[in-house]
Short mmCIF file of C-alpha atoms and ligand atoms in Angstrom, two decimals:
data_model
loop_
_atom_site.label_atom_id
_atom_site.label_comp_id
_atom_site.label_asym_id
_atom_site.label_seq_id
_atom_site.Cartn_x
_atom_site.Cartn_y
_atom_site.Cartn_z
CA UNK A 178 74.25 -156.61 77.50
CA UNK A 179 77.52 -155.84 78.74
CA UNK A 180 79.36 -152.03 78.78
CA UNK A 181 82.88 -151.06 79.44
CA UNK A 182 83.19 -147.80 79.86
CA UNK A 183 86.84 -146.45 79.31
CA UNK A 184 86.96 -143.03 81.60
CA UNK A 185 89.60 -140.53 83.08
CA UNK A 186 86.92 -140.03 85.38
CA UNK A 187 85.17 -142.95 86.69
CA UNK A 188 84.10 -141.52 89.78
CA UNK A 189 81.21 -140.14 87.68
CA UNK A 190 79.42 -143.28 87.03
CA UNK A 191 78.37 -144.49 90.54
CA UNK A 192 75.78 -142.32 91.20
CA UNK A 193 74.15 -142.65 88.01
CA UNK A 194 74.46 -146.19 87.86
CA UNK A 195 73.13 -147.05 91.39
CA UNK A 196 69.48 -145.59 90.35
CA UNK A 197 66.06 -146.87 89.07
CA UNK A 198 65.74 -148.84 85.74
CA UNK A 199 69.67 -149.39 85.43
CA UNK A 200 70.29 -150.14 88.81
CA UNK A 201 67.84 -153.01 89.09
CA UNK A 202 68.57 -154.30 85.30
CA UNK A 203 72.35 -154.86 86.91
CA UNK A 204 70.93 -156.18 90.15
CA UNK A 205 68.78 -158.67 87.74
CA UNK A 206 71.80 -159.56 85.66
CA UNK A 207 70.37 -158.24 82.18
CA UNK A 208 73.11 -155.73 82.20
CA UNK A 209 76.76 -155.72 83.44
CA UNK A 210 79.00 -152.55 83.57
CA UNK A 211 82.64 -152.38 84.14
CA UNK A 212 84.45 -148.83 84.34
CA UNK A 213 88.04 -148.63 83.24
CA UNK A 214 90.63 -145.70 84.42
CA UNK A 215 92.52 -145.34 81.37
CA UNK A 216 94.93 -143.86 83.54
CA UNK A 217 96.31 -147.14 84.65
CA UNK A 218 97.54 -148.32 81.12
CA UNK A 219 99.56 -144.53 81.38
CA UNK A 220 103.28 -145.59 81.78
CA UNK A 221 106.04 -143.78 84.31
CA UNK A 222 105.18 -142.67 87.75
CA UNK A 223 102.82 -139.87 87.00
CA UNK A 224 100.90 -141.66 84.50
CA UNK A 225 100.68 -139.17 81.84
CA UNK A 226 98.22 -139.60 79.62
CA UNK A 227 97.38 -136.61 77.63
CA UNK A 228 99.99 -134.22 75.64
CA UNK A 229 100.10 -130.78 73.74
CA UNK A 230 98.88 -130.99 69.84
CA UNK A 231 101.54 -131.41 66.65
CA UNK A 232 101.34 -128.27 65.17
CA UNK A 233 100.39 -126.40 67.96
CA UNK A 234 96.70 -125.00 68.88
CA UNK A 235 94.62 -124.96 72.07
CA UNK A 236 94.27 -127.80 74.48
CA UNK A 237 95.87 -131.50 75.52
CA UNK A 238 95.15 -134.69 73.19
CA UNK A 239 94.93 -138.34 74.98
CA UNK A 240 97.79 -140.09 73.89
CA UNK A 241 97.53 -143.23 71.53
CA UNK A 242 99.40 -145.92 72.96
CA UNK A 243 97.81 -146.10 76.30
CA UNK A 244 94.62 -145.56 74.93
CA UNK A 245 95.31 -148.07 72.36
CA UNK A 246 96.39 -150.61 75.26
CA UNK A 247 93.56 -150.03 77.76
CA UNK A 248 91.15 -150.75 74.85
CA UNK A 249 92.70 -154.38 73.44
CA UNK A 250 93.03 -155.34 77.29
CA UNK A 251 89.71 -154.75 78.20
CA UNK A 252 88.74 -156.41 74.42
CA UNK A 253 90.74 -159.43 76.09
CA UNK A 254 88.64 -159.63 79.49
CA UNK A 255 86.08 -161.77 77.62
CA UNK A 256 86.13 -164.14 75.12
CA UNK A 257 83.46 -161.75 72.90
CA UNK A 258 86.02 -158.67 72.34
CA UNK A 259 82.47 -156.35 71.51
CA UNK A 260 81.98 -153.19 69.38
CA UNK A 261 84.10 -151.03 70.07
CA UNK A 262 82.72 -146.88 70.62
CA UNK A 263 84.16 -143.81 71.01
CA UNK A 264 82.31 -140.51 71.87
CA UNK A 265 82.90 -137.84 69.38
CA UNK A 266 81.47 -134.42 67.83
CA UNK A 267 82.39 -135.75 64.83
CA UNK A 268 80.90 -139.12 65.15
CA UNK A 269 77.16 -140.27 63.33
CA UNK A 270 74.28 -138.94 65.55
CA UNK A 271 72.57 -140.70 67.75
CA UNK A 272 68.79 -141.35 67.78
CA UNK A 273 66.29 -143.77 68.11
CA UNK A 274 67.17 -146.07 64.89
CA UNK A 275 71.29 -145.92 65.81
CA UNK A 276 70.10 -147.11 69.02
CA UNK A 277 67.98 -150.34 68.40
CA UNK A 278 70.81 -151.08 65.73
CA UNK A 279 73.62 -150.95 68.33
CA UNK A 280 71.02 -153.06 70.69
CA UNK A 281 72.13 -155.80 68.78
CA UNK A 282 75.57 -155.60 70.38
CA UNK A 283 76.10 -158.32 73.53
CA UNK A 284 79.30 -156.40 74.44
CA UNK A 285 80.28 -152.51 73.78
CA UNK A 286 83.40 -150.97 74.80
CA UNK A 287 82.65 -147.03 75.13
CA UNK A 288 85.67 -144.56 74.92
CA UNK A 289 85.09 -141.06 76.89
CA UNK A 290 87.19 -138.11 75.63
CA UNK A 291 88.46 -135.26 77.33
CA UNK A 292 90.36 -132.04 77.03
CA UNK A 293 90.39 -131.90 72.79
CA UNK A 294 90.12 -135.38 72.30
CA UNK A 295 91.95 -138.50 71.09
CA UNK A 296 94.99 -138.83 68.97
CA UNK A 297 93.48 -139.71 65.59
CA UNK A 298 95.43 -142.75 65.28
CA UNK A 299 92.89 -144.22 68.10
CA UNK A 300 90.57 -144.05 65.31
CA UNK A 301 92.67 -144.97 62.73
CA UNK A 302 94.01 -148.00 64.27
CA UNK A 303 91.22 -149.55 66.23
CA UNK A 304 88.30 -148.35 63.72
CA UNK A 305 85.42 -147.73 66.03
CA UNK A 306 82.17 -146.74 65.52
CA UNK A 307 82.54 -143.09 66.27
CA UNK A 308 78.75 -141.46 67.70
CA UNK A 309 77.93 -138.27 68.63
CA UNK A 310 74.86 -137.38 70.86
CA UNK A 311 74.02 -133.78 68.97
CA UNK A 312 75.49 -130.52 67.32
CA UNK A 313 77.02 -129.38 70.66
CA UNK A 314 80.26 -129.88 72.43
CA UNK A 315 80.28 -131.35 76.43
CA UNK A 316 83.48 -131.47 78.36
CA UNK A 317 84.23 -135.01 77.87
CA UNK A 318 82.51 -138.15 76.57
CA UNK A 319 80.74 -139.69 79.86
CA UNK A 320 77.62 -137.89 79.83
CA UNK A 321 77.67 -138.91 76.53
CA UNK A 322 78.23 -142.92 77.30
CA UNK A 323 75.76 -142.49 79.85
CA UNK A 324 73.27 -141.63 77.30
CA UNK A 325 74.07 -144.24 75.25
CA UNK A 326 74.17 -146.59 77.78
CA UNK A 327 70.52 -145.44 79.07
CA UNK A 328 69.31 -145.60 75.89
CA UNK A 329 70.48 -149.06 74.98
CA UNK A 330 69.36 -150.87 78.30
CA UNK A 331 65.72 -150.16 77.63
CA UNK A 332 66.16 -152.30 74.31
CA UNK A 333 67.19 -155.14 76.35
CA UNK A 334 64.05 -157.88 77.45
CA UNK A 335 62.50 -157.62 80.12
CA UNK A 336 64.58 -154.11 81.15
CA UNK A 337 61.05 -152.15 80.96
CA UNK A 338 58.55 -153.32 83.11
CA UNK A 339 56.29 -152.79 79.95
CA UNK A 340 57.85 -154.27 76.81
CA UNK A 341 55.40 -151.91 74.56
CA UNK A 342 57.02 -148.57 76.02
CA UNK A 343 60.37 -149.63 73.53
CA UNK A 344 57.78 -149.75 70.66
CA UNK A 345 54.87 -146.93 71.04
CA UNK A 346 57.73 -143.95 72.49
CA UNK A 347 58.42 -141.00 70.68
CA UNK A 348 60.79 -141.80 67.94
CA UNK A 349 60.37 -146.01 68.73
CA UNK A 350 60.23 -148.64 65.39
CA UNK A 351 56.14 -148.58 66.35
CA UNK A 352 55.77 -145.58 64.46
CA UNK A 353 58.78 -142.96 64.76
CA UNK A 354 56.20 -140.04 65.90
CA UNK A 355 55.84 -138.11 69.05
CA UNK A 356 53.62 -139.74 71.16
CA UNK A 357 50.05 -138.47 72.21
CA UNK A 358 49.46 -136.27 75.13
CA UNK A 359 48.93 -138.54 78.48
CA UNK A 360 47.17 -137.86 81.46
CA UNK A 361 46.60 -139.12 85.04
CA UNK A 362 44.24 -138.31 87.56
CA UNK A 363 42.84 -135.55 88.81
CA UNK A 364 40.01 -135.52 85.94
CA UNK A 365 39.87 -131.68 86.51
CA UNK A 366 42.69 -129.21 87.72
CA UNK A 367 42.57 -124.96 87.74
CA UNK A 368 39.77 -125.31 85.06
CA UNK A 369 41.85 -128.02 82.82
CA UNK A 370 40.07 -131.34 82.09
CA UNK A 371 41.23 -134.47 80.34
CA UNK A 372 39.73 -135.07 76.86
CA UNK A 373 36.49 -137.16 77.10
CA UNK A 374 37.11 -139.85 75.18
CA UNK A 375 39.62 -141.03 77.30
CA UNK A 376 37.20 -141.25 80.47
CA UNK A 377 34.72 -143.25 77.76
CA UNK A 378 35.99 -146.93 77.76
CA UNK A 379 36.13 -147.41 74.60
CA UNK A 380 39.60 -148.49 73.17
CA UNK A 381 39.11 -148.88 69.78
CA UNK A 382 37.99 -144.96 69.79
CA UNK A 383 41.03 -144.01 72.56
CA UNK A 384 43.66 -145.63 69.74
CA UNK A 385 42.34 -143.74 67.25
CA UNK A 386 42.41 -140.53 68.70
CA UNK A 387 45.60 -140.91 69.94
CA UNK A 388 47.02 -141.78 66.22
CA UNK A 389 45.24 -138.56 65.31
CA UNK A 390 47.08 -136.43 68.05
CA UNK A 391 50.14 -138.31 67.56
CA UNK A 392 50.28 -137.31 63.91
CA UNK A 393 48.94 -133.64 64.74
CA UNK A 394 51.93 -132.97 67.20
CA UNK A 395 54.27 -134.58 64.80
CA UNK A 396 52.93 -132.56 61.95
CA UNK A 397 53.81 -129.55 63.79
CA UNK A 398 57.03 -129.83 65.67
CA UNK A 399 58.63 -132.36 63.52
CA UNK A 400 57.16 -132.41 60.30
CA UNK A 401 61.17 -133.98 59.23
CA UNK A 402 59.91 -137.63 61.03
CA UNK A 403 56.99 -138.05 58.76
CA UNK A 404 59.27 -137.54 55.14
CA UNK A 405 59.79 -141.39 55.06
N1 SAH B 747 88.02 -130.88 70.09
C1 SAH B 747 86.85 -131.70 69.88
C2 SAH B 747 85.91 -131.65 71.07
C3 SAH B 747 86.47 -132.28 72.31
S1 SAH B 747 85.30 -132.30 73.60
C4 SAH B 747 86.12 -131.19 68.63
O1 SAH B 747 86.14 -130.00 68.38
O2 SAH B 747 85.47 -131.99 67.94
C5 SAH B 747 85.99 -133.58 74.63
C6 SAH B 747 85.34 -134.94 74.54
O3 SAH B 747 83.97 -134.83 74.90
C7 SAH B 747 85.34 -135.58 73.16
O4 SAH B 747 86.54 -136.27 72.92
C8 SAH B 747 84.16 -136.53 73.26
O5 SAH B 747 84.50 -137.76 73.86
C9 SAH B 747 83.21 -135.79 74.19
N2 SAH B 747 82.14 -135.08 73.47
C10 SAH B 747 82.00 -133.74 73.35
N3 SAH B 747 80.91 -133.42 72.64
C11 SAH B 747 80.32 -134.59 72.30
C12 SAH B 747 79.16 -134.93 71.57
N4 SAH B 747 78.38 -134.00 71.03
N5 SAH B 747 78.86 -136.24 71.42
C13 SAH B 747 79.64 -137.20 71.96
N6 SAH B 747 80.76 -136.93 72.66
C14 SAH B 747 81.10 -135.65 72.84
#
């Protein structure tokens, strides 16, 4: 699965990407990422790439033709020109199902915004798939490509050291429920033990009560998963 992540501020993604499951899936080869300054396709010597809003209001909009640009050059990197994505309030939400649809993708081409966003004719002319990651507004869209990117990777063989995980998690195409509560050892701490049955062996009896607690947390703190 490849990303390219189209940033103002690609200084961000180093740190992030040089860690744990993402940094070994790169290492292995199941994942490529390429960050873009979108700067660069700004013309003139100061590169300007963001201006005050027609009609007037608050805030700077990224302008279209560089955007434009940087996106169909980075398209033309690779013979597979990929889906293109751009980050967005106003974009369809992301969660679990979005992202083992998108997982489908060998190529995506992420578009972070910043200040008040991009010129609509971004949208309009290169017809992305526009996501949002929830009802609240960040500064700009790499947090947000981050968590689409760390979502997506686990979807991709042999990224999880335990296939399973991308099937039994909270929200995964197992079951779309919370998952049960987990433990670890000690058996006992300040008075608290972990339920008997799972000390018992028996794992036939373990899968069913974790079904039942499954369903019970689910019932209760998001009754909404269980309408379909
Ligand atoms: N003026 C815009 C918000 C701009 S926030 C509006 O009211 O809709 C700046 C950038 O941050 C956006 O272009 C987008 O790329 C990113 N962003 C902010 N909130 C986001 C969210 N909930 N999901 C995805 N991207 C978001």
């Amino acid at each position: 699965m490849r990303f390219d992540i189209l940033t103002l501020f690609p200084d961000m993604f180093p740190g992030y990407l040089s860690q744990s499951i993402l940094n070994k899936s790169i290492e292995r080869g199941l994942v490529e990422i390429h960050v873009h300054n979108m700067r660069d396709w700004a013309e003139g010597r100061h590169h300007k790439i963001d201006d005050t809003p027609y009609g007037g209001g608050p805030g700077m909009i990224l302008m279209v033709e560089p955007v434009v640009n940087c996106v169909r050059d980075v398209q033309a990197m690779t013979s597979e020109p990929g889906t293109v994505i751009v980050t967005t309030p106003r974009g369809q939400r992301l969660d679990q199902p979005l992202v083992e649809e998108l997982a489908v993708n060998k190529r995506m081409i992420l578009l972070c915004g910043r200040y008040e966003g991009f010129d609509q004719r971004v949208i309009d002319i290169l017809k992305p798939l526009e996501v949002s990651i929830g009802d609240y507004i960040l500064n700009g869209g790499e947090v947000a490509s981050m968590v689409l990117v760390d979502s997506l990777v686990r979807m991709v063989p042999g990224v999880l050291g335990d296939e399973q995980s991308s099937w039994d998690d909270s929200f995964s195409r197992g079951n779309r429920m919370l998952e049960y509560p987990q433990y670890t050892r000690p058996r006992e701490f300040e008075g608290e033990s972990v339920p008997e049955i799972l000390l018992s062996g028996n794992h036939g009896k373990i899968e069913l009560w974790r079904q039942a607690k499954s369903l019970e947390i689910t019932k209760k703190r998001r009754s909404d998963l269980l309408e379909d």
